CSV table of N, CA and C in Angstrom, one decimal:
chain,number,residue,atom,x,y,z
A,1,UNK,N,-75.3,-42.3,66.4
A,1,UNK,CA,-75.6,-43.7,67.0
A,1,UNK,C,-74.3,-44.0,67.6
A,2,UNK,N,-74.5,-44.6,68.8
A,2,UNK,CA,-73.4,-45.3,69.6
A,2,UNK,C,-73.7,-46.7,69.8
A,3,UNK,N,-72.6,-47.4,69.6
A,3,UNK,CA,-72.7,-49.1,69.5
A,3,UNK,C,-72.2,-49.3,71.1
A,4,UNK,N,-72.9,-50.6,71.5
A,4,UNK,CA,-72.5,-50.9,73.0
A,4,UNK,C,-71.3,-51.7,72.8
A,5,UNK,N,-70.5,-51.6,74.0
A,5,UNK,CA,-69.1,-52.3,74.1
A,5,UNK,C,-69.3,-53.7,74.8
A,6,UNK,N,-70.5,-54.3,74.9
A,6,UNK,CA,-70.5,-55.8,75.5
A,6,UNK,C,-69.8,-56.6,74.6
A,7,UNK,N,-69.0,-57.6,75.4
A,7,UNK,CA,-68.4,-58.6,74.8
A,7,UNK,C,-68.9,-59.9,75.0
A,8,UNK,N,-70.2,-59.8,75.6
A,8,UNK,CA,-70.8,-61.1,75.8
A,8,UNK,C,-70.9,-62.0,74.5
A,9,UNK,N,-70.3,-63.3,74.8
A,9,UNK,CA,-70.7,-64.2,73.7
A,9,UNK,C,-69.8,-64.0,72.4
A,10,UNK,N,-68.8,-63.0,72.7
A,10,UNK,CA,-68.0,-62.8,71.5
A,10,UNK,C,-66.7,-63.5,71.6
A,11,UNK,N,-66.0,-63.8,70.3
A,11,UNK,CA,-64.7,-64.4,70.4
A,11,UNK,C,-63.8,-63.4,69.8
A,12,UNK,N,-62.7,-63.2,70.3
A,12,UNK,CA,-61.7,-62.2,70.1
A,12,UNK,C,-60.4,-62.8,69.9
A,13,UNK,N,-59.7,-62.4,68.8
A,13,UNK,CA,-58.4,-63.0,68.5
A,13,UNK,C,-57.4,-61.7,68.8
A,14,UNK,N,-56.4,-61.8,69.5
A,14,UNK,CA,-55.3,-61.0,69.7
A,14,UNK,C,-54.0,-61.4,69.0
A,15,UNK,N,-53.5,-60.6,68.2
A,15,UNK,CA,-52.3,-60.7,67.5
A,15,UNK,C,-51.3,-59.7,68.3
A,16,UNK,N,-50.1,-60.2,68.9
A,16,UNK,CA,-49.2,-59.4,69.6
A,16,UNK,C,-47.9,-59.5,69.2
A,17,UNK,N,-47.2,-58.3,69.0
A,17,UNK,CA,-45.8,-58.2,68.5
A,17,UNK,C,-44.9,-58.5,69.5
A,18,UNK,N,-43.8,-59.3,69.7
A,18,UNK,CA,-43.0,-59.4,70.7
A,18,UNK,C,-42.0,-58.2,70.8
A,19,UNK,N,-41.7,-57.7,69.7
A,19,UNK,CA,-40.5,-56.7,69.6
A,19,UNK,C,-40.8,-55.5,70.6
A,20,UNK,N,-40.1,-55.1,71.4
A,20,UNK,CA,-40.4,-54.1,72.5
A,20,UNK,C,-41.4,-54.7,73.4
A,21,UNK,N,-40.9,-55.7,73.9
A,21,UNK,CA,-41.7,-56.5,74.8
A,21,UNK,C,-42.3,-55.8,76.1
A,22,UNK,N,-41.2,-55.0,76.6
A,22,UNK,CA,-41.8,-54.2,77.8
A,22,UNK,C,-42.8,-53.5,77.7
A,23,UNK,N,-42.9,-52.9,76.4
A,23,UNK,CA,-44.3,-52.1,76.1
A,23,UNK,C,-45.3,-53.0,75.7
A,24,UNK,N,-45.2,-54.0,74.8
A,24,UNK,CA,-46.3,-55.0,74.2
A,24,UNK,C,-46.9,-55.7,75.4
A,25,UNK,N,-46.0,-56.3,76.2
A,25,UNK,CA,-46.7,-57.0,77.4
A,25,UNK,C,-47.7,-56.1,78.2
A,26,UNK,N,-47.5,-54.7,78.2
A,26,UNK,CA,-48.3,-53.8,79.0
A,26,UNK,C,-49.7,-53.6,78.1
A,27,UNK,N,-49.3,-53.4,76.8
A,27,UNK,CA,-50.7,-53.4,75.9
A,27,UNK,C,-51.5,-54.5,75.9
A,28,UNK,N,-50.9,-55.8,76.0
A,28,UNK,CA,-51.7,-57.0,76.2
A,28,UNK,C,-52.4,-56.9,77.6
A,29,UNK,N,-51.8,-56.7,78.4
A,29,UNK,CA,-52.4,-56.6,79.8
A,29,UNK,C,-53.7,-55.6,79.8
A,30,UNK,N,-53.4,-54.5,79.0
A,30,UNK,CA,-54.5,-53.7,78.9
A,30,UNK,C,-55.9,-54.0,78.2
A,31,UNK,N,-55.3,-54.6,77.0
A,31,UNK,CA,-56.4,-55.4,76.3
A,31,UNK,C,-57.2,-56.5,76.9
A,32,UNK,N,-56.4,-57.4,77.8
A,32,UNK,CA,-57.2,-58.3,78.2
A,32,UNK,C,-58.1,-57.8,79.5
A,33,UNK,N,-57.7,-56.8,80.0
A,33,UNK,CA,-58.4,-56.1,81.0
A,33,UNK,C,-59.6,-55.5,80.6
A,34,UNK,N,-59.7,-54.9,79.4
A,34,UNK,CA,-60.8,-54.3,78.7
A,34,UNK,C,-61.7,-55.6,78.2
A,35,UNK,N,-61.2,-56.5,77.8
A,35,UNK,CA,-62.0,-57.5,77.1
A,35,UNK,C,-62.9,-58.3,78.4
A,36,UNK,N,-62.2,-58.6,79.5
A,36,UNK,CA,-62.8,-59.1,80.6
A,36,UNK,C,-63.8,-58.2,81.2
A,37,UNK,N,-63.5,-56.7,81.3
A,37,UNK,CA,-64.4,-55.8,82.0
A,37,UNK,C,-65.6,-55.8,81.2
A,38,UNK,N,-65.5,-56.1,79.8
A,38,UNK,CA,-66.6,-55.9,79.0
A,38,UNK,C,-67.3,-57.3,78.7
A,39,UNK,N,-67.2,-58.3,79.5
A,39,UNK,CA,-67.6,-59.5,79.4
A,39,UNK,C,-67.2,-60.6,78.3
A,40,UNK,N,-66.0,-60.5,77.9
A,40,UNK,CA,-65.5,-61.5,77.0
A,40,UNK,C,-65.0,-62.6,78.0
A,41,UNK,N,-65.4,-63.8,77.8
A,41,UNK,CA,-64.9,-64.9,78.5
A,41,UNK,C,-63.4,-65.0,78.4
A,42,UNK,N,-62.7,-65.4,79.3
A,42,UNK,CA,-61.2,-65.7,79.2
A,42,UNK,C,-61.0,-66.8,78.1
A,43,UNK,N,-61.9,-67.9,77.9
A,43,UNK,CA,-61.7,-68.9,77.1
A,43,UNK,C,-62.3,-68.5,75.7
A,44,UNK,N,-62.6,-67.2,75.4
A,44,UNK,CA,-63.0,-66.7,74.1
A,44,UNK,C,-62.1,-65.9,73.6
A,45,UNK,N,-60.9,-65.8,74.3
A,45,UNK,CA,-59.7,-64.9,73.8
A,45,UNK,C,-58.6,-65.8,73.5
A,46,UNK,N,-58.2,-65.7,72.1
A,46,UNK,CA,-57.1,-66.4,71.8
A,46,UNK,C,-55.8,-65.3,71.5
A,47,UNK,N,-54.6,-65.6,72.1
A,47,UNK,CA,-53.6,-64.6,71.8
A,47,UNK,C,-52.4,-65.2,71.1
A,48,UNK,N,-52.1,-64.5,69.9
A,48,UNK,CA,-50.8,-65.3,69.1
A,48,UNK,C,-49.9,-64.3,69.2
A,49,UNK,N,-48.8,-64.7,69.4
A,49,UNK,CA,-47.3,-64.0,69.3
A,49,UNK,C,-46.8,-64.0,68.0
A,50,UNK,N,-46.3,-62.8,67.4
A,50,UNK,CA,-45.5,-62.6,66.3
A,50,UNK,C,-44.2,-61.9,66.7
A,51,UNK,N,-43.2,-61.9,65.8
A,51,UNK,CA,-41.9,-61.5,66.2
A,51,UNK,C,-42.0,-60.1,66.2
A,52,UNK,N,-42.7,-59.2,65.4
A,52,UNK,CA,-42.7,-57.6,65.4
A,52,UNK,C,-43.8,-57.3,64.8
A,53,UNK,N,-44.0,-56.0,64.8
A,53,UNK,CA,-45.1,-55.2,64.1
A,53,UNK,C,-45.4,-55.6,62.5
A,54,UNK,N,-44.4,-55.7,62.1
A,54,UNK,CA,-44.3,-56.0,60.5
A,54,UNK,C,-45.1,-57.5,60.0
A,55,UNK,N,-44.9,-58.3,61.0
A,55,UNK,CA,-45.6,-59.5,60.8
A,55,UNK,C,-47.3,-59.6,61.2
A,56,UNK,N,-47.6,-58.5,62.0
A,56,UNK,CA,-49.0,-58.5,62.5
A,56,UNK,C,-50.0,-58.6,61.4
A,57,UNK,N,-49.8,-58.0,60.1
A,57,UNK,CA,-50.9,-58.3,59.3
A,57,UNK,C,-51.0,-59.6,58.7
A,58,UNK,N,-49.9,-60.3,58.5
A,58,UNK,CA,-50.1,-62.0,58.0
A,58,UNK,C,-50.7,-62.5,59.0
A,59,UNK,N,-50.4,-62.5,60.3
A,59,UNK,CA,-51.1,-63.0,61.4
A,59,UNK,C,-52.5,-62.8,61.4
A,60,UNK,N,-52.8,-61.4,61.3
A,60,UNK,CA,-54.2,-61.2,61.4
A,60,UNK,C,-54.9,-61.7,60.2
A,61,UNK,N,-54.4,-61.7,59.0
A,61,UNK,CA,-55.1,-62.4,57.8
A,61,UNK,C,-55.3,-63.9,58.1
A,62,UNK,N,-54.3,-64.6,58.5
A,62,UNK,CA,-54.6,-66.1,58.7
A,62,UNK,C,-55.9,-66.1,60.0
A,63,UNK,N,-55.6,-65.4,60.9
A,63,UNK,CA,-56.6,-65.5,61.9
A,63,UNK,C,-58.1,-65.3,61.5
A,64,UNK,N,-58.2,-64.2,60.6
A,64,UNK,CA,-59.4,-63.6,60.0
A,64,UNK,C,-59.9,-64.7,59.1
A,65,UNK,N,-59.1,-65.4,58.4
A,65,UNK,CA,-59.4,-66.4,57.4
A,65,UNK,C,-60.0,-67.6,58.0
A,66,UNK,N,-60.0,-67.8,59.2
A,66,UNK,CA,-60.4,-69.0,60.0
A,66,UNK,C,-62.0,-68.8,60.1
A,67,UNK,N,-62.3,-67.6,60.3
A,67,UNK,CA,-64.0,-67.4,60.5
A,67,UNK,C,-64.4,-67.5,61.9
A,68,UNK,N,-63.4,-67.8,62.7
A,68,UNK,CA,-63.6,-67.9,64.2
A,68,UNK,C,-63.8,-66.7,65.0
A,69,UNK,N,-63.4,-65.6,64.5
A,69,UNK,CA,-63.5,-64.5,65.5
A,69,UNK,C,-64.5,-63.4,65.0
A,70,UNK,N,-65.1,-62.7,66.1
A,70,UNK,CA,-65.9,-61.7,65.9
A,70,UNK,C,-65.2,-60.2,65.6
A,71,UNK,N,-64.0,-60.4,66.1
A,71,UNK,CA,-63.0,-59.3,65.9
A,71,UNK,C,-61.6,-59.6,66.3
A,72,UNK,N,-60.8,-58.9,65.8
A,72,UNK,CA,-59.2,-59.1,66.3
A,72,UNK,C,-58.7,-57.7,66.8
A,73,UNK,N,-57.7,-58.0,67.5
A,73,UNK,CA,-56.9,-56.6,68.0
A,73,UNK,C,-55.3,-57.0,67.8
A,74,UNK,N,-54.8,-56.0,67.1
A,74,UNK,CA,-53.4,-56.2,66.6
A,74,UNK,C,-52.5,-55.1,67.6
A,75,UNK,N,-51.7,-55.5,68.3
A,75,UNK,CA,-50.9,-54.8,69.4
A,75,UNK,C,-49.4,-54.9,69.1
A,76,UNK,N,-48.7,-53.8,69.0
A,76,UNK,CA,-47.3,-53.7,68.8
A,76,UNK,C,-46.7,-52.4,69.2
A,77,UNK,N,-45.5,-52.1,68.9
A,77,UNK,CA,-44.8,-51.0,69.3
A,77,UNK,C,-43.5,-50.8,68.4
A,78,UNK,N,-43.7,-49.7,67.6
A,78,UNK,CA,-42.6,-49.3,66.7
A,78,UNK,C,-42.0,-48.0,67.3
A,79,UNK,N,-40.7,-48.0,67.7
A,79,UNK,CA,-39.9,-47.0,68.1
A,79,UNK,C,-39.1,-46.5,67.1
A,80,UNK,N,-39.1,-45.1,66.8
A,80,UNK,CA,-38.2,-44.5,65.8
A,80,UNK,C,-36.7,-44.8,66.0
A,81,UNK,N,-36.0,-45.1,65.2
A,81,UNK,CA,-34.7,-45.2,65.3
A,81,UNK,C,-33.9,-44.4,64.4
A,82,UNK,N,-32.6,-44.6,64.0
A,82,UNK,CA,-31.7,-43.8,63.2
A,82,UNK,C,-32.0,-43.8,61.7
A,83,UNK,N,-32.7,-44.9,61.5
A,83,UNK,CA,-32.8,-45.1,59.9
A,83,UNK,C,-34.2,-45.1,59.6
A,84,UNK,N,-34.4,-45.2,58.3
A,84,UNK,CA,-35.9,-45.0,57.7
A,84,UNK,C,-36.8,-46.3,58.1
A,85,UNK,N,-36.3,-47.3,58.8
A,85,UNK,CA,-36.9,-48.5,59.2
A,85,UNK,C,-38.2,-48.2,59.7
A,86,UNK,N,-38.2,-47.3,60.6
A,86,UNK,CA,-39.4,-47.0,61.3
A,86,UNK,C,-40.7,-46.8,60.5
A,87,UNK,N,-40.5,-45.9,59.5
A,87,UNK,CA,-41.4,-45.5,58.5
A,87,UNK,C,-41.9,-46.7,57.8
A,88,UNK,N,-41.0,-47.6,57.1
A,88,UNK,CA,-41.5,-49.0,56.5
A,88,UNK,C,-42.3,-49.8,57.4
A,89,UNK,N,-41.6,-50.1,58.6
A,89,UNK,CA,-42.5,-50.8,59.5
A,89,UNK,C,-43.8,-50.3,59.8
A,90,UNK,N,-43.9,-49.1,60.3
A,90,UNK,CA,-45.1,-48.5,60.9
A,90,UNK,C,-46.1,-48.5,59.6
A,91,UNK,N,-45.7,-48.1,58.6
A,91,UNK,CA,-46.4,-47.8,57.4
A,91,UNK,C,-47.2,-49.2,56.9
A,92,UNK,N,-46.2,-50.3,56.7
A,92,UNK,CA,-46.7,-51.5,56.4
A,92,UNK,C,-47.8,-52.1,57.3
A,93,UNK,N,-47.4,-52.1,58.5
A,93,UNK,CA,-48.2,-52.7,59.7
A,93,UNK,C,-49.6,-52.0,59.6
A,94,UNK,N,-49.8,-50.7,59.4
A,94,UNK,CA,-51.0,-50.0,59.3
A,94,UNK,C,-51.7,-50.4,58.1
A,95,UNK,N,-51.0,-50.3,57.0
A,95,UNK,CA,-51.7,-50.6,55.8
A,95,UNK,C,-52.3,-52.2,55.8
A,96,UNK,N,-51.5,-53.0,56.1
A,96,UNK,CA,-51.7,-54.5,56.2
A,96,UNK,C,-53.0,-54.7,57.1
A,97,UNK,N,-52.8,-54.2,58.2
A,97,UNK,CA,-54.1,-54.4,59.1
A,97,UNK,C,-55.3,-53.9,58.6
A,98,UNK,N,-55.2,-52.7,58.2
A,98,UNK,CA,-56.3,-52.1,57.5
A,98,UNK,C,-57.1,-53.0,56.4
A,99,UNK,N,-56.1,-53.5,55.5
A,99,UNK,CA,-56.4,-54.3,54.5
A,99,UNK,C,-57.2,-55.7,54.8
A,100,UNK,N,-56.7,-56.1,56.0
A,100,UNK,CA,-57.3,-57.2,56.5
A,100,UNK,C,-58.7,-57.0,57.0
A,101,UNK,N,-58.7,-55.9,57.6
A,101,UNK,CA,-60.4,-55.6,58.1
A,101,UNK,C,-61.2,-55.5,57.1
A,102,UNK,N,-60.8,-54.8,55.9
A,102,UNK,CA,-61.8,-54.5,54.7
A,102,UNK,C,-62.1,-56.0,53.8
A,103,UNK,N,-60.8,-56.8,53.7
A,103,UNK,CA,-61.0,-58.0,52.9
A,103,UNK,C,-61.9,-58.7,53.6
A,104,UNK,N,-61.9,-58.9,55.0
A,104,UNK,CA,-62.7,-60.0,55.5
A,104,UNK,C,-64.0,-59.4,56.2
A,105,UNK,N,-64.1,-58.1,56.0
A,105,UNK,CA,-65.3,-57.3,56.6
A,105,UNK,C,-65.3,-57.7,58.1
A,106,UNK,N,-64.2,-57.5,58.8
A,106,UNK,CA,-64.1,-57.8,60.3
A,106,UNK,C,-63.5,-56.8,60.9
A,107,UNK,N,-63.9,-56.4,62.3
A,107,UNK,CA,-63.3,-55.4,62.9
A,107,UNK,C,-62.0,-55.9,63.3
A,108,UNK,N,-61.1,-55.1,63.1
A,108,UNK,CA,-59.5,-55.4,63.3
A,108,UNK,C,-59.0,-54.2,63.9
A,109,UNK,N,-58.8,-54.1,65.3
A,109,UNK,CA,-58.4,-52.8,65.9
A,109,UNK,C,-57.0,-52.7,65.7
A,110,UNK,N,-56.4,-51.4,65.5
A,110,UNK,CA,-55.1,-51.0,65.2
A,110,UNK,C,-54.6,-50.5,66.8
A,111,UNK,N,-53.6,-51.3,67.6
A,111,UNK,CA,-53.3,-51.1,68.7
A,111,UNK,C,-51.7,-51.2,68.8
A,112,UNK,N,-51.2,-50.6,67.6
A,112,UNK,CA,-49.9,-50.4,67.4
A,112,UNK,C,-49.3,-49.0,67.7
A,113,UNK,N,-48.4,-49.0,68.5
A,113,UNK,CA,-47.9,-47.6,68.8
A,113,UNK,C,-46.7,-47.3,68.0
A,114,UNK,N,-46.8,-45.9,67.5
A,114,UNK,CA,-45.7,-45.5,66.9
A,114,UNK,C,-45.1,-44.3,67.4
A,115,UNK,N,-44.0,-44.5,68.1
A,115,UNK,CA,-43.6,-43.3,69.1
A,115,UNK,C,-42.1,-42.9,68.6
A,116,UNK,N,-41.6,-41.8,69.0
A,116,UNK,CA,-40.4,-41.5,68.9
A,116,UNK,C,-39.3,-42.1,69.9
A,117,UNK,N,-39.9,-42.3,71.1
A,117,UNK,CA,-39.0,-42.8,72.2
A,117,UNK,C,-39.7,-44.0,72.8
A,118,UNK,N,-38.9,-44.8,73.5
A,118,UNK,CA,-39.5,-45.8,74.3
A,118,UNK,C,-40.2,-45.2,75.4
A,119,UNK,N,-39.9,-44.2,75.9
A,119,UNK,CA,-40.7,-43.4,76.9
A,119,UNK,C,-42.1,-43.1,76.6
A,120,UNK,N,-42.0,-42.6,75.4
A,120,UNK,CA,-43.4,-42.4,74.9
A,120,UNK,C,-44.2,-43.3,74.8
A,121,UNK,N,-43.6,-44.6,74.2
A,121,UNK,CA,-44.3,-45.9,74.1
A,121,UNK,C,-44.9,-46.2,75.7
A,122,UNK,N,-43.9,-46.3,76.6
A,122,UNK,CA,-44.3,-46.7,77.9
A,122,UNK,C,-45.5,-45.9,78.5
A,123,UNK,N,-45.5,-44.5,78.1
A,123,UNK,CA,-46.5,-43.7,78.5
A,123,UNK,C,-47.8,-44.1,78.1
A,124,UNK,N,-47.9,-44.8,76.9
A,124,UNK,CA,-49.1,-45.1,76.4
A,124,UNK,C,-49.4,-46.5,76.5
A,125,UNK,N,-48.7,-47.1,77.3
A,125,UNK,CA,-48.8,-48.7,77.5
A,125,UNK,C,-49.1,-48.9,79.0
A,126,UNK,N,-50.0,-48.0,79.7
A,126,UNK,CA,-50.3,-48.2,81.0
A,126,UNK,C,-49.7,-47.0,81.9
A,127,UNK,N,-49.0,-46.1,81.2
A,127,UNK,CA,-48.5,-45.1,81.9
A,127,UNK,C,-49.3,-43.9,82.0
A,128,UNK,N,-48.9,-42.5,82.0
A,128,UNK,CA,-49.4,-41.4,82.2
A,128,UNK,C,-50.6,-41.2,81.1
A,129,UNK,N,-50.2,-41.5,80.0
A,129,UNK,CA,-51.0,-41.4,78.7
A,129,UNK,C,-52.1,-42.4,78.4
A,130,UNK,N,-52.3,-43.3,79.6
A,130,UNK,CA,-53.3,-44.3,79.2
A,130,UNK,C,-52.8,-45.6,78.8
A,131,UNK,N,-53.7,-46.6,78.3
A,131,UNK,CA,-53.3,-47.7,77.9
A,131,UNK,C,-54.0,-48.0,76.4
A,132,UNK,N,-53.3,-48.1,75.3
A,132,UNK,CA,-53.7,-47.9,74.1
A,132,UNK,C,-54.1,-49.5,73.6
A,133,UNK,N,-53.7,-50.4,74.5
A,133,UNK,CA,-54.1,-51.8,74.4
A,133,UNK,C,-55.4,-51.8,74.8
A,134,UNK,N,-55.9,-51.4,76.0
A,134,UNK,CA,-57.1,-51.2,76.5
A,134,UNK,C,-58.2,-50.5,75.5
A,135,UNK,N,-57.7,-49.5,74.9
A,135,UNK,CA,-58.6,-48.7,74.1
A,135,UNK,C,-58.7,-49.3,72.7
A,136,UNK,N,-57.7,-50.2,72.3
A,136,UNK,CA,-57.8,-51.0,70.9
A,136,UNK,C,-59.0,-52.0,71.2
A,137,UNK,N,-59.0,-52.7,72.3
A,137,UNK,CA,-59.7,-53.8,72.7
A,137,UNK,C,-61.3,-53.3,72.8
A,138,UNK,N,-61.4,-52.2,73.4
A,138,UNK,CA,-62.9,-51.5,73.6
A,138,UNK,C,-63.2,-50.9,71.9
A,139,UNK,N,-62.3,-50.5,71.2
A,139,UNK,CA,-62.7,-50.1,69.7
A,139,UNK,C,-63.1,-51.4,69.0
A,140,UNK,N,-62.4,-52.5,69.2
A,140,UNK,CA,-62.9,-53.8,68.6
A,140,UNK,C,-64.2,-54.2,68.9
A,141,UNK,N,-64.6,-54.2,70.2
A,141,UNK,CA,-65.9,-54.4,70.5
A,141,UNK,C,-66.9,-53.6,70.2
A,142,UNK,N,-66.7,-52.3,70.3
A,142,UNK,CA,-67.6,-51.2,69.5
A,142,UNK,C,-67.9,-51.4,68.3
A,143,UNK,N,-66.9,-51.9,67.4
A,143,UNK,CA,-67.1,-52.1,66.1
A,143,UNK,C,-68.0,-53.3,65.7
A,144,UNK,N,-67.8,-54.4,66.6
A,144,UNK,CA,-68.5,-55.5,66.3
A,144,UNK,C,-70.0,-55.1,66.4
A,145,UNK,N,-70.4,-54.4,67.4
A,145,UNK,CA,-72.0,-53.9,67.5
A,145,UNK,C,-72.2,-53.0,66.5
A,146,UNK,N,-71.3,-52.0,66.1
A,146,UNK,CA,-71.9,-51.0,65.2
A,146,UNK,C,-71.9,-51.5,64.0
A,147,UNK,N,-71.1,-52.6,63.3
A,147,UNK,CA,-71.3,-53.2,62.4
A,147,UNK,C,-72.6,-54.1,62.2
A,148,UNK,N,-73.1,-54.7,63.4
A,148,UNK,CA,-74.2,-55.5,63.4
A,148,UNK,C,-75.4,-54.4,63.4
A,149,UNK,N,-75.5,-53.1,63.8
A,149,UNK,CA,-76.3,-52.3,63.7
A,149,UNK,C,-76.5,-51.7,62.2
A,150,UNK,N,-75.4,-51.6,61.7
A,150,UNK,CA,-75.4,-50.8,60.4
A,150,UNK,C,-76.0,-51.9,59.3
A,151,UNK,N,-75.7,-53.2,59.6
A,151,UNK,CA,-76.2,-54.4,58.8
A,151,UNK,C,-77.7,-54.3,58.7
A,152,UNK,N,-78.3,-54.0,59.7
A,152,UNK,CA,-79.9,-53.9,59.9
A,152,UNK,C,-80.4,-52.7,59.1
A,153,UNK,N,-79.6,-51.7,58.7
A,153,UNK,CA,-80.3,-50.8,57.8
A,153,UNK,C,-80.9,-51.3,56.6
């Protein structure tokens, strides 16, 4: 079964981490392009900035709790450094974002890059490896429709 990616009539929330802004700005551009391409109206998209990827789950939790959104897209970039900080931030962001989706029965797309270098992140934010922000936005739309189909079973 394939769910359609139409965004007509949907309201989408985007939580965007500012840290590694050269990367996350590109992820946001990709997400907004995808949402527009799939019919989500500009005035039906809310973008909320958070300091970094670690803060994405709390922001997504608050956004989900409003009941205003059909789906959320979380965007960020965690680049490995010389300390274990990477593992903690990446792991907690992933776990927290997944928890929000399950707790609110709401599609919450994970568009957080976890890379070893900034070059790898840029390649996945509109470079040679595509744009994971675009992909995350399409995933959110697909999941909205998939859950609606499954609910009818």
